[in-house]
Amino acid sequence: MIRHLKMKLSFLTLILISSIVFATDEITISKAFIKMPRPGVDVTAGFATIKADIDLKVMKVSNKNFKNIELHSMKMTYGVMEMRKLVEPKIGPNSPLVLSPGNDHLMLFGINEKLKSGENLDLTFVFKDSKDNKITKVFKFVVK
Ligand SMILES: [Cu+2]
């Protein structure tokens, strides 16, 4: 009886530990910034590296100060910079989403309120995991 109880307890402990492990932050961001737009320009770009230890797709990025935020790829074709909308880009344990100047980036359209250099903006990212569960994360981007 006691032995049975012990087994039950350790099983519970195991569940507890594993739920704690799964509850840890599996999506992290670094080098997140938004480029200060040139005066009179209504569009700018954002950059960051997003890592995840599970497979994810980026479904949506938003912030109330912008009408629309898209993910773009950038490619040189015959000396011309070509931007394309990225549809549900993937992030995986060994493939972070790297958004950097001259490469893939966030494109932020329709700025409502003027950006100030050094201010932080919260961008809301909606992800979907491999089981189609929605995961919402808010990441800070600094304007510079
Ligand atoms: Cu773009």
PDB file of N, CA and C and ligand atoms in Angstrom, residues 43-45 70-74 82-85 103-109, ligand 1:
ATOM      1  N   VAL A  43       6.526  54.099 -44.004  1.00  0.00           N
ATOM      2  CA  VAL A  43       6.810  52.669 -43.940  1.00  0.00           C
ATOM      3  C   VAL A  43       8.236  52.474 -43.433  1.00  0.00           C
ATOM      4  N   THR A  44       8.449  51.397 -42.680  1.00  0.00           N
ATOM      5  CA  THR A  44       9.800  51.111 -42.204  1.00  0.00           C
ATOM      6  C   THR A  44       9.990  49.599 -42.060  1.00  0.00           C
ATOM      7  N   ALA A  45      11.174  49.208 -41.653  1.00  0.00           N
ATOM      8  CA  ALA A  45      11.480  47.779 -41.548  1.00  0.00           C
ATOM      9  C   ALA A  45      11.869  47.423 -40.121  1.00  0.00           C
ATOM     10  N   GLU A  70       3.975  43.041 -42.356  1.00  0.00           N
ATOM     11  CA  GLU A  70       4.185  41.835 -43.167  1.00  0.00           C
ATOM     12  C   GLU A  70       5.606  41.328 -42.982  1.00  0.00           C
ATOM     13  N   LEU A  71       5.788  40.060 -43.265  1.00  0.00           N
ATOM     14  CA  LEU A  71       7.138  39.484 -43.313  1.00  0.00           C
ATOM     15  C   LEU A  71       7.544  39.408 -44.781  1.00  0.00           C
ATOM     16  N   HIS A  72       8.727  39.908 -45.076  1.00  0.00           N
ATOM     17  CA  HIS A  72       9.201  39.927 -46.457  1.00  0.00           C
ATOM     18  C   HIS A  72      10.531  39.201 -46.606  1.00  0.00           C
ATOM     19  N   SER A  73      10.724  38.664 -47.771  1.00  0.00           N
ATOM     20  CA  SER A  73      12.061  38.196 -48.135  1.00  0.00           C
ATOM     21  C   SER A  73      12.655  39.235 -49.074  1.00  0.00           C
ATOM     22  N   MET A  74      13.966  39.235 -49.211  1.00  0.00           N
ATOM     23  CA  MET A  74      14.609  40.200 -50.094  1.00  0.00           C
ATOM     24  C   MET A  74      15.665  39.478 -50.899  1.00  0.00           C
ATOM     25  N   GLU A  82      14.426  42.723 -54.854  1.00  0.00           N
ATOM     26  CA  GLU A  82      13.057  42.257 -54.995  1.00  0.00           C
ATOM     27  C   GLU A  82      12.543  41.797 -53.640  1.00  0.00           C
ATOM     28  N   MET A  83      11.398  42.339 -53.245  1.00  0.00           N
ATOM     29  CA  MET A  83      10.805  41.931 -51.964  1.00  0.00           C
ATOM     30  C   MET A  83       9.576  41.081 -52.226  1.00  0.00           C
ATOM     31  N   ARG A  84       9.451  40.051 -51.431  1.00  0.00           N
ATOM     32  CA  ARG A  84       8.281  39.170 -51.551  1.00  0.00           C
ATOM     33  C   ARG A  84       7.696  38.943 -50.177  1.00  0.00           C
ATOM     34  N   LYS A  85       6.386  38.831 -50.151  1.00  0.00           N
ATOM     35  CA  LYS A  85       5.713  38.539 -48.888  1.00  0.00           C
ATOM     36  C   LYS A  85       5.978  37.081 -48.515  1.00  0.00           C
ATOM     37  N   ASN A 103      18.220  41.283 -45.865  1.00  0.00           N
ATOM     38  CA  ASN A 103      17.666  39.927 -45.982  1.00  0.00           C
ATOM     39  C   ASN A 103      16.173  39.948 -45.619  1.00  0.00           C
ATOM     40  N   ASP A 104      15.703  38.817 -45.102  1.00  0.00           N
ATOM     41  CA  ASP A 104      14.304  38.785 -44.662  1.00  0.00           C
ATOM     42  C   ASP A 104      14.085  39.853 -43.596  1.00  0.00           C
ATOM     43  N   HIS A 105      12.897  40.414 -43.572  1.00  0.00           N
ATOM     44  CA  HIS A 105      12.631  41.515 -42.636  1.00  0.00           C
ATOM     45  C   HIS A 105      11.138  41.643 -42.374  1.00  0.00           C
ATOM     46  N   LEU A 106      10.820  42.433 -41.370  1.00  0.00           N
ATOM     47  CA  LEU A 106       9.437  42.831 -41.127  1.00  0.00           C
ATOM     48  C   LEU A 106       9.231  44.142 -41.871  1.00  0.00           C
ATOM     49  N   MET A 107       8.089  44.261 -42.526  1.00  0.00           N
ATOM     50  CA  MET A 107       7.769  45.509 -43.198  1.00  0.00           C
ATOM     51  C   MET A 107       6.569  46.092 -42.464  1.00  0.00           C
ATOM     52  N   LEU A 108       6.748  47.314 -41.963  1.00  0.00           N
ATOM     53  CA  LEU A 108       5.691  47.930 -41.159  1.00  0.00           C
ATOM     54  C   LEU A 108       5.090  49.092 -41.929  1.00  0.00           C
ATOM     55  N   PHE A 109       3.801  48.966 -42.257  1.00  0.00           N
ATOM     56  CA  PHE A 109       3.115  49.938 -43.106  1.00  0.00           C
ATOM     57  C   PHE A 109       2.164  50.812 -42.295  1.00  0.00           C
TER      58      PHE A 109
HETATM   59 CU    CU B   1       9.841  44.669 -47.427  1.00  0.00          CU
END
